[in-house]
Amino acid sequence: MRAVRYHEQGGPDVLTVEDVERPDPGDGEVRVEVRAAGVNPVDTYFREGSYDPPELPMIPGSDFAGVVDAVGDGVTDFAEGDRVFGTGLGNDRQGTYAEFAVAPTDRVARLPDGADFAAGAAVALVGVTAWRALVDHAGLDPAETCLIHGGSGGVGHVAVQLADSMGARVVTTASEEYHAQLEELGADAPVEYDREDLADVVVEAAGRPDVILDHRLDQYLDFDAEVGTQGVRVVGIGNTEPAAGFENVAAARGKEMELRLMSMFNTPDMAAVLRKLARLLEAGDLEPRVSKTYDLDHAADAQKAVLRNSFLGKLVIEP
């Protein structure tokens, strides 16, 4: 099969397309003919060495959608020909930038017939992240206001839809060019992220948020403490941590701000969350946006583009 691999960590130029042996599924695993693979910033973190190095050579890619091609011993939930999607590969096992991928069944769910493969690959990792942040960690209630930083991003544009489907009032920061699309996805108040009076604009538009989803704690945690309501819950996602010079300690303490850090890879039952996302896809309550698709030969271009973040939604590789 054809696959993208890297034999050493480094920049996008370490990615090469190679012919490799097609993997066989082990006990409790399925082999999937990959029709689409999501591209995520975390793919670049493993490749460049920001995260613990995987066993090399490695096929990158966490997300996939496709058709079950073979099943391992003990698999009863899936059969050859099933349309599936999943996530959680490309770090402790070979990833999804390939014509075939093997995944344990606890990282796989059925893809609804009405959802195309690109949508399945686009929603997996970011959907699990957004669900865990809003539901498991923040405990977002319908009567609450939720501020989502970076609403045009992969996690952000899914989180906007999830928060809206839960009945919350949604305010999100994003470039003005994406505001109309974010309103279509359920944002009540999209605001320009780089305004000097951002705090005033957020409060005027939606009141003080009860929950804040923050992908850049190094930039926004002081702001979160300023703008949040009493008892605000801040959930930090992504590859950032609070800046060493955090200045708004008094506001954070006075409001009894709660900060939680999370990782999608620690999800205890990933398949259960994927099944919940599948139901939302089937009901039409979740619409992952795919900005651009690439083939395997242009995987390096896809990884460069995902870090520029000059688009709404997700990028997808179609092997």
PDB file of C-alpha atoms in Angstrom:
ATOM      1  CA  MET A   1       0.000   0.000   0.000  1.00  0.00           C
ATOM      2  CA  ARG A   2       1.040   3.623  -0.371  1.00  0.00           C
ATOM      3  CA  ALA A   3       1.628   5.548   2.827  1.00  0.00           C
ATOM      4  CA  VAL A   4       3.240   8.735   4.093  1.00  0.00           C
ATOM      5  CA  ARG A   5       6.013   8.063   6.619  1.00  0.00           C
ATOM      6  CA  TYR A   6       8.782   9.839   8.491  1.00  0.00           C
ATOM      7  CA  HIS A   7      11.969   8.079   9.604  1.00  0.00           C
ATOM      8  CA  GLU A   8      13.223  10.947  11.749  1.00  0.00           C
ATOM      9  CA  GLN A   9      11.611  13.898  13.446  1.00  0.00           C
ATOM     10  CA  GLY A  10      11.868  17.307  11.838  1.00  0.00           C
ATOM     11  CA  GLY A  11      10.100  19.666   9.468  1.00  0.00           C
ATOM     12  CA  PRO A  12       7.542  18.770   6.804  1.00  0.00           C
ATOM     13  CA  ASP A  13      10.358  17.728   4.461  1.00  0.00           C
ATOM     14  CA  VAL A  14      10.887  14.518   6.481  1.00  0.00           C
ATOM     15  CA  LEU A  15       7.555  13.209   5.149  1.00  0.00           C
ATOM     16  CA  THR A  16       7.919  10.776   2.244  1.00  0.00           C
ATOM     17  CA  VAL A  17       5.450   8.659   0.288  1.00  0.00           C
ATOM     18  CA  GLU A  18       6.479   4.999   0.278  1.00  0.00           C
ATOM     19  CA  ASP A  19       5.202   1.566  -0.650  1.00  0.00           C
ATOM     20  CA  VAL A  20       4.852  -0.414   2.579  1.00  0.00           C
ATOM     21  CA  GLU A  21       3.319  -3.719   3.577  1.00  0.00           C
ATOM     22  CA  ARG A  22      -0.394  -3.625   4.237  1.00  0.00           C
ATOM     23  CA  PRO A  23      -0.969  -4.212   7.972  1.00  0.00           C
ATOM     24  CA  ASP A  24      -3.045  -7.078   9.334  1.00  0.00           C
ATOM     25  CA  PRO A  25      -5.530  -6.545  12.175  1.00  0.00           C
ATOM     26  CA  GLY A  26      -4.745  -8.162  15.510  1.00  0.00           C
ATOM     27  CA  ASP A  27      -7.116  -9.315  18.207  1.00  0.00           C
ATOM     28  CA  GLY A  28      -9.835  -6.723  18.788  1.00  0.00           C
ATOM     29  CA  GLU A  29      -8.778  -4.655  15.770  1.00  0.00           C
ATOM     30  CA  VAL A  30     -10.184  -3.775  12.363  1.00  0.00           C
ATOM     31  CA  ARG A  31      -8.394  -2.903   9.170  1.00  0.00           C
ATOM     32  CA  VAL A  32      -9.921   0.032   7.346  1.00  0.00           C
ATOM     33  CA  GLU A  33      -9.534   1.010   3.717  1.00  0.00           C
ATOM     34  CA  VAL A  34      -8.957   4.701   4.328  1.00  0.00           C
ATOM     35  CA  ARG A  35     -11.088   6.977   2.167  1.00  0.00           C
ATOM     36  CA  ALA A  36     -10.228  10.148   4.100  1.00  0.00           C
ATOM     37  CA  ALA A  37      -7.751  11.128   6.831  1.00  0.00           C
ATOM     38  CA  GLY A  38      -8.087  14.289   8.892  1.00  0.00           C
ATOM     39  CA  VAL A  39      -5.124  16.645   9.219  1.00  0.00           C
ATOM     40  CA  ASN A  40      -4.596  18.066  12.719  1.00  0.00           C
ATOM     41  CA  PRO A  41      -1.936  20.249  14.352  1.00  0.00           C
ATOM     42  CA  VAL A  42      -1.125  17.334  16.671  1.00  0.00           C
ATOM     43  CA  ASP A  43       0.132  15.409  13.622  1.00  0.00           C
ATOM     44  CA  THR A  44       2.862  18.024  13.270  1.00  0.00           C
ATOM     45  CA  TYR A  45       3.694  17.959  16.999  1.00  0.00           C
ATOM     46  CA  PHE A  46       4.571  14.256  16.858  1.00  0.00           C
ATOM     47  CA  ARG A  47       6.461  14.723  13.599  1.00  0.00           C
ATOM     48  CA  GLU A  48       8.556  17.651  14.817  1.00  0.00           C
ATOM     49  CA  GLY A  49       9.161  16.293  18.338  1.00  0.00           C
ATOM     50  CA  SER A  50       7.036  18.620  20.488  1.00  0.00           C
ATOM     51  CA  TYR A  51       5.303  15.533  21.894  1.00  0.00           C
ATOM     52  CA  ASP A  52       6.958  12.312  23.020  1.00  0.00           C
ATOM     53  CA  PRO A  53       8.502  10.683  19.943  1.00  0.00           C
ATOM     54  CA  PRO A  54       6.627   7.691  18.538  1.00  0.00           C
ATOM     55  CA  GLU A  55       8.348   4.549  17.322  1.00  0.00           C
ATOM     56  CA  LEU A  56       9.963   5.297  13.968  1.00  0.00           C
ATOM     57  CA  PRO A  57       9.356   5.026  11.088  1.00  0.00           C
ATOM     58  CA  MET A  58       5.836   6.326  11.675  1.00  0.00           C
ATOM     59  CA  ILE A  59       2.807   6.925   9.481  1.00  0.00           C
ATOM     60  CA  PRO A  60       1.246  10.186  10.760  1.00  0.00           C
ATOM     61  CA  GLY A  61      -2.423  10.894  11.167  1.00  0.00           C
ATOM     62  CA  SER A  62      -4.937  10.400  13.951  1.00  0.00           C
ATOM     63  CA  ASP A  63      -8.297  10.596  12.151  1.00  0.00           C
ATOM     64  CA  PHE A  64      -9.756   8.289   9.539  1.00  0.00           C
ATOM     65  CA  ALA A  65     -12.948   7.363   7.758  1.00  0.00           C
ATOM     66  CA  GLY A  66     -13.401   4.479   5.388  1.00  0.00           C
ATOM     67  CA  VAL A  67     -14.639   0.930   4.923  1.00  0.00           C
ATOM     68  CA  VAL A  68     -13.767  -2.059   7.098  1.00  0.00           C
ATOM     69  CA  ASP A  69     -11.607  -4.363   4.990  1.00  0.00           C
ATOM     70  CA  ALA A  70     -10.788  -7.080   7.546  1.00  0.00           C
ATOM     71  CA  VAL A  71     -11.453  -7.857  11.213  1.00  0.00           C
ATOM     72  CA  GLY A  72      -9.252  -9.479  13.827  1.00  0.00           C
ATOM     73  CA  ASP A  73     -10.120 -12.265  16.221  1.00  0.00           C
ATOM     74  CA  GLY A  74     -12.753 -11.420  18.791  1.00  0.00           C
ATOM     75  CA  VAL A  75     -14.319  -8.581  16.807  1.00  0.00           C
ATOM     76  CA  THR A  76     -18.109  -8.849  16.820  1.00  0.00           C
ATOM     77  CA  ASP A  77     -19.216  -5.208  16.550  1.00  0.00           C
ATOM     78  CA  PHE A  78     -17.893  -4.644  13.024  1.00  0.00           C
ATOM     79  CA  ALA A  79     -17.837  -6.591   9.771  1.00  0.00           C
ATOM     80  CA  GLU A  80     -16.242  -6.235   6.364  1.00  0.00           C
ATOM     81  CA  GLY A  81     -17.979  -3.516   4.383  1.00  0.00           C
ATOM     82  CA  ASP A  82     -19.010  -1.377   7.363  1.00  0.00           C
ATOM     83  CA  ARG A  83     -18.582   2.377   6.924  1.00  0.00           C
ATOM     84  CA  VAL A  84     -16.631   3.641   9.938  1.00  0.00           C
ATOM     85  CA  PHE A  85     -14.704   6.581  11.337  1.00  0.00           C
ATOM     86  CA  GLY A  86     -12.343   6.971  14.257  1.00  0.00           C
ATOM     87  CA  THR A  87      -9.344   8.638  15.823  1.00  0.00           C
ATOM     88  CA  GLY A  88      -6.439   8.159  18.215  1.00  0.00           C
ATOM     89  CA  LEU A  89      -3.821   6.750  15.831  1.00  0.00           C
ATOM     90  CA  GLY A  90      -0.459   8.113  14.682  1.00  0.00           C
ATOM     91  CA  ASN A  91       1.225   8.144  18.099  1.00  0.00           C
ATOM     92  CA  ASP A  92       1.218   4.775  19.893  1.00  0.00           C
ATOM     93  CA  ARG A  93       0.494   2.971  16.615  1.00  0.00           C
ATOM     94  CA  GLN A  94       0.779   3.639  12.888  1.00  0.00           C
ATOM     95  CA  GLY A  95      -1.459   6.394  11.576  1.00  0.00           C
ATOM     96  CA  THR A  96      -3.894   7.186   8.820  1.00  0.00           C
ATOM     97  CA  TYR A  97      -2.041   8.969   6.001  1.00  0.00           C
ATOM     98  CA  ALA A  98      -2.201   5.691   4.080  1.00  0.00           C
ATOM     99  CA  GLU A  99      -4.417   3.532   1.909  1.00  0.00           C
ATOM    100  CA  PHE A 100      -5.113   1.220   4.869  1.00  0.00           C
ATOM    101  CA  ALA A 101      -4.988   1.626   8.645  1.00  0.00           C
ATOM    102  CA  VAL A 102      -5.493  -0.715  11.592  1.00  0.00           C
ATOM    103  CA  ALA A 103      -7.374   0.490  14.663  1.00  0.00           C
ATOM    104  CA  PRO A 104      -8.611  -1.085  17.897  1.00  0.00           C
ATOM    105  CA  THR A 105     -12.388  -1.221  18.004  1.00  0.00           C
ATOM    106  CA  ASP A 106     -12.505   1.056  21.057  1.00  0.00           C
ATOM    107  CA  ARG A 107     -11.414   3.917  18.773  1.00  0.00           C
ATOM    108  CA  VAL A 108     -13.942   3.238  15.996  1.00  0.00           C
ATOM    109  CA  ALA A 109     -17.645   3.915  15.382  1.00  0.00           C
ATOM    110  CA  ARG A 110     -20.015   3.450  12.468  1.00  0.00           C
ATOM    111  CA  LEU A 111     -20.309   6.392  10.098  1.00  0.00           C
ATOM    112  CA  PRO A 112     -23.939   7.290   9.295  1.00  0.00           C
ATOM    113  CA  ASP A 113     -24.966   6.645   5.699  1.00  0.00           C
ATOM    114  CA  GLY A 114     -25.770  10.313   5.199  1.00  0.00           C
ATOM    115  CA  ALA A 115     -22.261  11.478   6.146  1.00  0.00           C
ATOM    116  CA  ASP A 116     -19.479  11.386   3.584  1.00  0.00           C
ATOM    117  CA  PHE A 117     -16.019  10.067   4.402  1.00  0.00           C
ATOM    118  CA  ALA A 118     -14.417  13.517   4.422  1.00  0.00           C
ATOM    119  CA  ALA A 119     -16.867  14.646   7.108  1.00  0.00           C
ATOM    120  CA  GLY A 120     -16.145  11.563   9.210  1.00  0.00           C
ATOM    121  CA  ALA A 121     -12.405  12.100   9.050  1.00  0.00           C
ATOM    122  CA  ALA A 122     -12.807  15.813   9.720  1.00  0.00           C
ATOM    123  CA  VAL A 123     -14.905  15.462  12.857  1.00  0.00           C
ATOM    124  CA  ALA A 124     -13.261  12.620  14.771  1.00  0.00           C
ATOM    125  CA  LEU A 125     -10.423  14.117  16.838  1.00  0.00           C
ATOM    126  CA  VAL A 126     -11.852  17.618  17.063  1.00  0.00           C
ATOM    127  CA  GLY A 127     -15.293  16.280  17.898  1.00  0.00           C
ATOM    128  CA  VAL A 128     -14.015  14.108  20.733  1.00  0.00           C
ATOM    129  CA  THR A 129     -11.970  17.054  22.013  1.00  0.00           C
ATOM    130  CA  ALA A 130     -14.901  19.482  21.894  1.00  0.00           C
ATOM    131  CA  TRP A 131     -17.296  16.980  23.485  1.00  0.00           C
ATOM    132  CA  ARG A 132     -14.964  16.172  26.361  1.00  0.00           C
ATOM    133  CA  ALA A 133     -14.163  19.845  26.939  1.00  0.00           C
ATOM    134  CA  LEU A 134     -17.768  21.038  26.998  1.00  0.00           C
ATOM    135  CA  VAL A 135     -19.527  18.019  28.499  1.00  0.00           C
ATOM    136  CA  ASP A 136     -17.052  16.047  30.610  1.00  0.00           C
ATOM    137  CA  HIS A 137     -14.853  18.868  31.893  1.00  0.00           C
ATOM    138  CA  ALA A 138     -16.952  22.047  31.780  1.00  0.00           C
ATOM    139  CA  GLY A 139     -20.357  20.475  32.390  1.00  0.00           C
ATOM    140  CA  LEU A 140     -21.972  23.122  30.188  1.00  0.00           C
ATOM    141  CA  ASP A 141     -25.641  23.730  31.026  1.00  0.00           C
ATOM    142  CA  PRO A 142     -28.314  24.967  28.576  1.00  0.00           C
ATOM    143  CA  ALA A 143     -28.858  28.229  30.451  1.00  0.00           C
ATOM    144  CA  GLU A 144     -25.172  29.163  30.396  1.00  0.00           C
ATOM    145  CA  THR A 145     -23.017  31.309  28.141  1.00  0.00           C
ATOM    146  CA  CYS A 146     -19.995  29.711  26.487  1.00  0.00           C
ATOM    147  CA  LEU A 147     -17.037  31.611  25.031  1.00  0.00           C
ATOM    148  CA  ILE A 148     -15.079  29.651  22.432  1.00  0.00           C
ATOM    149  CA  HIS A 149     -11.736  31.100  21.410  1.00  0.00           C
ATOM    150  CA  GLY A 150     -10.825  30.427  17.783  1.00  0.00           C
ATOM    151  CA  GLY A 151     -14.267  29.480  16.535  1.00  0.00           C
ATOM    152  CA  SER A 152     -13.075  29.023  12.957  1.00  0.00           C
ATOM    153  CA  GLY A 153     -10.591  26.300  13.907  1.00  0.00           C
ATOM    154  CA  GLY A 154     -11.095  22.555  13.797  1.00  0.00           C
ATOM    155  CA  VAL A 155     -12.117  22.162  17.431  1.00  0.00           C
ATOM    156  CA  GLY A 156     -13.666  25.624  17.536  1.00  0.00           C
ATOM    157  CA  HIS A 157     -16.179  25.245  14.711  1.00  0.00           C
ATOM    158  CA  VAL A 158     -17.339  21.895  16.111  1.00  0.00           C
ATOM    159  CA  ALA A 159     -17.517  23.260  19.668  1.00  0.00           C
ATOM    160  CA  VAL A 160     -19.734  26.110  18.434  1.00  0.00           C
ATOM    161  CA  GLN A 161     -22.183  23.556  17.046  1.00  0.00           C
ATOM    162  CA  LEU A 162     -22.092  21.321  20.115  1.00  0.00           C
ATOM    163  CA  ALA A 163     -22.638  24.216  22.518  1.00  0.00           C
ATOM    164  CA  ASP A 164     -25.508  25.471  20.372  1.00  0.00           C
ATOM    165  CA  SER A 165     -27.097  22.009  20.250  1.00  0.00           C
ATOM    166  CA  MET A 166     -26.903  21.902  24.064  1.00  0.00           C
ATOM    167  CA  GLY A 167     -28.922  25.116  24.260  1.00  0.00           C
ATOM    168  CA  ALA A 168     -26.139  27.396  25.488  1.00  0.00           C
ATOM    169  CA  ARG A 169     -25.595  30.965  24.328  1.00  0.00           C
ATOM    170  CA  VAL A 170     -22.453  30.896  22.173  1.00  0.00           C
ATOM    171  CA  VAL A 171     -19.959  33.719  21.716  1.00  0.00           C
ATOM    172  CA  THR A 172     -16.809  33.019  19.737  1.00  0.00           C
ATOM    173  CA  THR A 173     -13.705  34.886  18.626  1.00  0.00           C
ATOM    174  CA  ALA A 174     -12.672  34.675  14.974  1.00  0.00           C
ATOM    175  CA  SER A 175     -11.616  36.774  12.015  1.00  0.00           C
ATOM    176  CA  GLU A 176     -14.498  38.804  10.627  1.00  0.00           C
ATOM    177  CA  GLU A 177     -14.404  36.925   7.315  1.00  0.00           C
ATOM    178  CA  TYR A 178     -15.716  33.819   9.125  1.00  0.00           C
ATOM    179  CA  HIS A 179     -18.492  35.449  11.153  1.00  0.00           C
ATOM    180  CA  ALA A 180     -21.321  34.693   8.715  1.00  0.00           C
ATOM    181  CA  GLN A 181     -20.370  31.010   8.528  1.00  0.00           C
ATOM    182  CA  LEU A 182     -20.101  30.773  12.306  1.00  0.00           C
ATOM    183  CA  GLU A 183     -23.573  32.246  12.679  1.00  0.00           C
ATOM    184  CA  GLU A 184     -24.816  29.543  10.298  1.00  0.00           C
ATOM    185  CA  LEU A 185     -23.198  26.955  12.581  1.00  0.00           C
ATOM    186  CA  GLY A 186     -24.927  28.326  15.683  1.00  0.00           C
ATOM    187  CA  ALA A 187     -22.819  31.164  17.086  1.00  0.00           C
ATOM    188  CA  ASP A 188     -24.983  33.849  18.683  1.00  0.00           C
ATOM    189  CA  ALA A 189     -22.204  36.434  18.800  1.00  0.00           C
ATOM    190  CA  PRO A 190     -19.039  36.064  16.707  1.00  0.00           C
ATOM    191  CA  VAL A 191     -16.545  38.808  17.578  1.00  0.00           C
ATOM    192  CA  GLU A 192     -13.269  39.945  16.022  1.00  0.00           C
ATOM    193  CA  TYR A 193     -10.498  38.308  18.033  1.00  0.00           C
ATOM    194  CA  ASP A 194      -7.903  41.097  17.891  1.00  0.00           C
ATOM    195  CA  ARG A 195      -9.997  44.059  19.066  1.00  0.00           C
ATOM    196  CA  GLU A 196      -8.416  46.130  21.823  1.00  0.00           C
ATOM    197  CA  ASP A 197     -11.814  46.360  23.541  1.00  0.00           C
ATOM    198  CA  LEU A 198     -12.504  42.631  23.164  1.00  0.00           C
ATOM    199  CA  ALA A 199     -13.524  42.130  26.797  1.00  0.00           C
ATOM    200  CA  ASP A 200     -16.133  44.891  26.606  1.00  0.00           C
ATOM    201  CA  VAL A 201     -17.448  43.576  23.288  1.00  0.00           C
ATOM    202  CA  VAL A 202     -17.810  40.015  24.612  1.00  0.00           C
ATOM    203  CA  VAL A 203     -19.637  41.122  27.756  1.00  0.00           C
ATOM    204  CA  GLU A 204     -21.911  43.468  25.817  1.00  0.00           C
ATOM    205  CA  ALA A 205     -22.724  40.804  23.233  1.00  0.00           C
ATOM    206  CA  ALA A 206     -23.400  37.852  25.495  1.00  0.00           C
ATOM    207  CA  GLY A 207     -22.770  38.693  29.127  1.00  0.00           C
ATOM    208  CA  ARG A 208     -19.954  37.220  31.175  1.00  0.00           C
ATOM    209  CA  PRO A 209     -19.298  33.627  30.088  1.00  0.00           C
ATOM    210  CA  ASP A 210     -19.784  30.721  32.465  1.00  0.00           C
ATOM    211  CA  VAL A 211     -17.564  28.430  30.383  1.00  0.00           C
ATOM    212  CA  ILE A 212     -14.531  29.321  28.269  1.00  0.00           C
ATOM    213  CA  LEU A 213     -12.884  26.946  25.800  1.00  0.00           C
ATOM    214  CA  ASP A 214      -9.311  28.172  25.354  1.00  0.00           C
ATOM    215  CA  HIS A 215      -6.802  26.772  22.841  1.00  0.00           C
ATOM    216  CA  ARG A 216      -4.161  29.428  23.615  1.00  0.00           C
ATOM    217  CA  LEU A 217      -3.771  29.665  27.376  1.00  0.00           C
ATOM    218  CA  ASP A 218      -0.440  31.412  26.876  1.00  0.00           C
ATOM    219  CA  GLN A 219      -2.266  34.325  25.223  1.00  0.00           C
ATOM    220  CA  TYR A 220      -5.767  34.420  26.670  1.00  0.00           C
ATOM    221  CA  LEU A 221      -5.769  33.212  30.284  1.00  0.00           C
ATOM    222  CA  ASP A 222      -5.445  36.750  31.669  1.00  0.00           C
ATOM    223  CA  PHE A 223      -8.340  37.748  29.418  1.00  0.00           C
ATOM    224  CA  ASP A 224     -10.371  34.739  30.572  1.00  0.00           C
ATOM    225  CA  ALA A 225      -9.980  35.789  34.202  1.00  0.00           C
ATOM    226  CA  GLU A 226     -11.048  39.331  33.338  1.00  0.00           C
ATOM    227  CA  VAL A 227     -14.118  38.508  31.288  1.00  0.00           C
ATOM    228  CA  GLY A 228     -15.472  35.392  33.011  1.00  0.00           C
ATOM    229  CA  THR A 229     -18.334  35.342  35.487  1.00  0.00           C
ATOM    230  CA  GLN A 230     -18.118  34.230  39.110  1.00  0.00           C
ATOM    231  CA  GLY A 231     -17.042  30.578  39.150  1.00  0.00           C
ATOM    232  CA  VAL A 232     -16.079  30.588  35.462  1.00  0.00           C
ATOM    233  CA  ARG A 233     -14.782  27.228  34.202  1.00  0.00           C
ATOM    234  CA  VAL A 234     -11.893  27.488  31.750  1.00  0.00           C
ATOM    235  CA  VAL A 235     -10.938  24.362  29.802  1.00  0.00           C
ATOM    236  CA  GLY A 236      -7.521  24.475  28.153  1.00  0.00           C
ATOM    237  CA  ILE A 237      -6.999  22.388  25.033  1.00  0.00           C
ATOM    238  CA  GLY A 238      -4.138  22.136  22.576  1.00  0.00           C
ATOM    239  CA  ASN A 239      -0.394  22.360  22.971  1.00  0.00           C
ATOM    240  CA  THR A 240      -0.141  25.461  25.182  1.00  0.00           C
ATOM    241  CA  GLU A 241       0.114  26.230  28.872  1.00  0.00           C
ATOM    242  CA  PRO A 242      -0.402  29.383  30.939  1.00  0.00           C
ATOM    243  CA  ALA A 243       2.311  31.993  30.424  1.00  0.00           C
ATOM    244  CA  ALA A 244       4.856  32.348  33.217  1.00  0.00           C
ATOM    245  CA  GLY A 245       3.821  35.979  33.629  1.00  0.00           C
ATOM    246  CA  PHE A 246       0.148  35.371  34.400  1.00  0.00           C
ATOM    247  CA  GLU A 247      -0.946  38.689  35.889  1.00  0.00           C
ATOM    248  CA  ASN A 248      -4.648  38.386  36.620  1.00  0.00           C
ATOM    249  CA  VAL A 249      -4.301  36.271  39.749  1.00  0.00           C
ATOM    250  CA  ALA A 250      -6.492  38.597  41.816  1.00  0.00           C
ATOM    251  CA  ALA A 251      -9.387  38.377  39.359  1.00  0.00           C
ATOM    252  CA  ALA A 252      -8.979  34.612  39.013  1.00  0.00           C
ATOM    253  CA  ARG A 253      -8.955  34.146  42.781  1.00  0.00           C
ATOM    254  CA  GLY A 254     -11.806  36.573  43.394  1.00  0.00           C
ATOM    255  CA  LYS A 255     -13.995  34.808  40.856  1.00  0.00           C
ATOM    256  CA  GLU A 256     -12.813  31.372  42.018  1.00  0.00           C
ATOM    257  CA  MET A 257     -11.947  30.599  38.413  1.00  0.00           C
ATOM    258  CA  GLU A 258     -11.567  26.900  37.696  1.00  0.00           C
ATOM    259  CA  LEU A 259      -8.916  25.857  35.159  1.00  0.00           C
ATOM    260  CA  ARG A 260      -8.856  22.389  33.670  1.00  0.00           C
ATOM    261  CA  LEU A 261      -6.278  21.026  31.227  1.00  0.00           C
ATOM    262  CA  MET A 262      -7.228  18.099  29.029  1.00  0.00           C
ATOM    263  CA  SER A 263      -5.969  15.775  26.320  1.00  0.00           C
ATOM    264  CA  MET A 264      -8.181  13.991  23.837  1.00  0.00           C
ATOM    265  CA  PHE A 265      -5.818  11.007  23.995  1.00  0.00           C
ATOM    266  CA  ASN A 266      -6.838  10.381  27.638  1.00  0.00           C
ATOM    267  CA  THR A 267     -10.479   9.798  26.698  1.00  0.00           C
ATOM    268  CA  PRO A 268     -11.542   6.703  28.686  1.00  0.00           C
ATOM    269  CA  ASP A 269     -14.161   5.476  26.167  1.00  0.00           C
ATOM    270  CA  MET A 270     -13.417   7.060  22.814  1.00  0.00           C
ATOM    271  CA  ALA A 271     -15.831   4.847  20.891  1.00  0.00           C
ATOM    272  CA  ALA A 272     -18.723   5.978  23.098  1.00  0.00           C
ATOM    273  CA  VAL A 273     -18.022   9.636  22.298  1.00  0.00           C
ATOM    274  CA  LEU A 274     -17.634   8.816  18.601  1.00  0.00           C
ATOM    275  CA  ARG A 275     -21.060   7.153  18.648  1.00  0.00           C
ATOM    276  CA  LYS A 276     -22.563  10.304  20.165  1.00  0.00           C
ATOM    277  CA  LEU A 277     -20.965  12.369  17.399  1.00  0.00           C
ATOM    278  CA  ALA A 278     -22.352   9.927  14.832  1.00  0.00           C
ATOM    279  CA  ARG A 279     -25.873  10.487  16.157  1.00  0.00           C
ATOM    280  CA  LEU A 280     -25.411  14.249  15.860  1.00  0.00           C
ATOM    281  CA  LEU A 281     -24.148  13.827  12.286  1.00  0.00           C
ATOM    282  CA  GLU A 282     -27.139  11.658  11.438  1.00  0.00           C
ATOM    283  CA  ALA A 283     -29.584  14.152  12.954  1.00  0.00           C
ATOM    284  CA  GLY A 284     -28.032  17.054  11.071  1.00  0.00           C
ATOM    285  CA  ASP A 285     -26.994  18.812  14.285  1.00  0.00           C
ATOM    286  CA  LEU A 286     -23.291  18.589  13.447  1.00  0.00           C
ATOM    287  CA  GLU A 287     -21.776  19.691  10.151  1.00  0.00           C
ATOM    288  CA  PRO A 288     -17.977  19.537  10.017  1.00  0.00           C
ATOM    289  CA  ARG A 289     -16.638  21.898   7.375  1.00  0.00           C
ATOM    290  CA  VAL A 290     -13.864  20.660   5.061  1.00  0.00           C
ATOM    291  CA  SER A 291     -11.920  23.589   3.667  1.00  0.00           C
ATOM    292  CA  LYS A 292      -9.588  21.675   1.336  1.00  0.00           C
ATOM    293  CA  THR A 293      -8.584  18.130   0.404  1.00  0.00           C
ATOM    294  CA  TYR A 294      -5.124  16.813  -0.500  1.00  0.00           C
ATOM    295  CA  ASP A 295      -3.703  13.544  -1.811  1.00  0.00           C
ATOM    296  CA  LEU A 296      -0.881  11.565  -0.186  1.00  0.00           C
ATOM    297  CA  ASP A 297       1.739  13.187  -2.402  1.00  0.00           C
ATOM    298  CA  HIS A 298       0.861  16.586  -0.937  1.00  0.00           C
ATOM    299  CA  ALA A 299       0.693  15.606   2.740  1.00  0.00           C
ATOM    300  CA  ALA A 300       3.575  17.955   3.576  1.00  0.00           C
ATOM    301  CA  ASP A 301       1.615  20.842   2.051  1.00  0.00           C
ATOM    302  CA  ALA A 302      -1.395  19.871   4.171  1.00  0.00           C
ATOM    303  CA  GLN A 303       0.680  19.922   7.362  1.00  0.00           C
ATOM    304  CA  LYS A 304       2.127  23.319   6.478  1.00  0.00           C
ATOM    305  CA  ALA A 305      -1.365  24.660   5.802  1.00  0.00           C
ATOM    306  CA  VAL A 306      -2.870  23.354   9.055  1.00  0.00           C
ATOM    307  CA  LEU A 307      -0.387  25.427  11.053  1.00  0.00           C
ATOM    308  CA  ARG A 308      -1.138  28.591   9.067  1.00  0.00           C
ATOM    309  CA  ASN A 309      -4.769  28.214  10.152  1.00  0.00           C
ATOM    310  CA  SER A 310      -6.047  30.532   7.425  1.00  0.00           C
ATOM    311  CA  PHE A 311      -9.293  28.665   6.824  1.00  0.00           C
ATOM    312  CA  LEU A 312     -12.499  27.628   8.579  1.00  0.00           C
ATOM    313  CA  GLY A 313     -12.897  24.006   9.603  1.00  0.00           C
ATOM    314  CA  LYS A 314     -10.606  21.152   8.647  1.00  0.00           C
ATOM    315  CA  LEU A 315      -8.180  19.882   6.029  1.00  0.00           C
ATOM    316  CA  VAL A 316      -8.455  16.300   4.789  1.00  0.00           C
ATOM    317  CA  ILE A 317      -6.204  13.878   2.909  1.00  0.00           C
ATOM    318  CA  GLU A 318      -7.907  11.487   0.498  1.00  0.00           C
ATOM    319  CA  PRO A 319      -5.540   8.579  -0.282  1.00  0.00           C
TER     320      PRO A 319
END
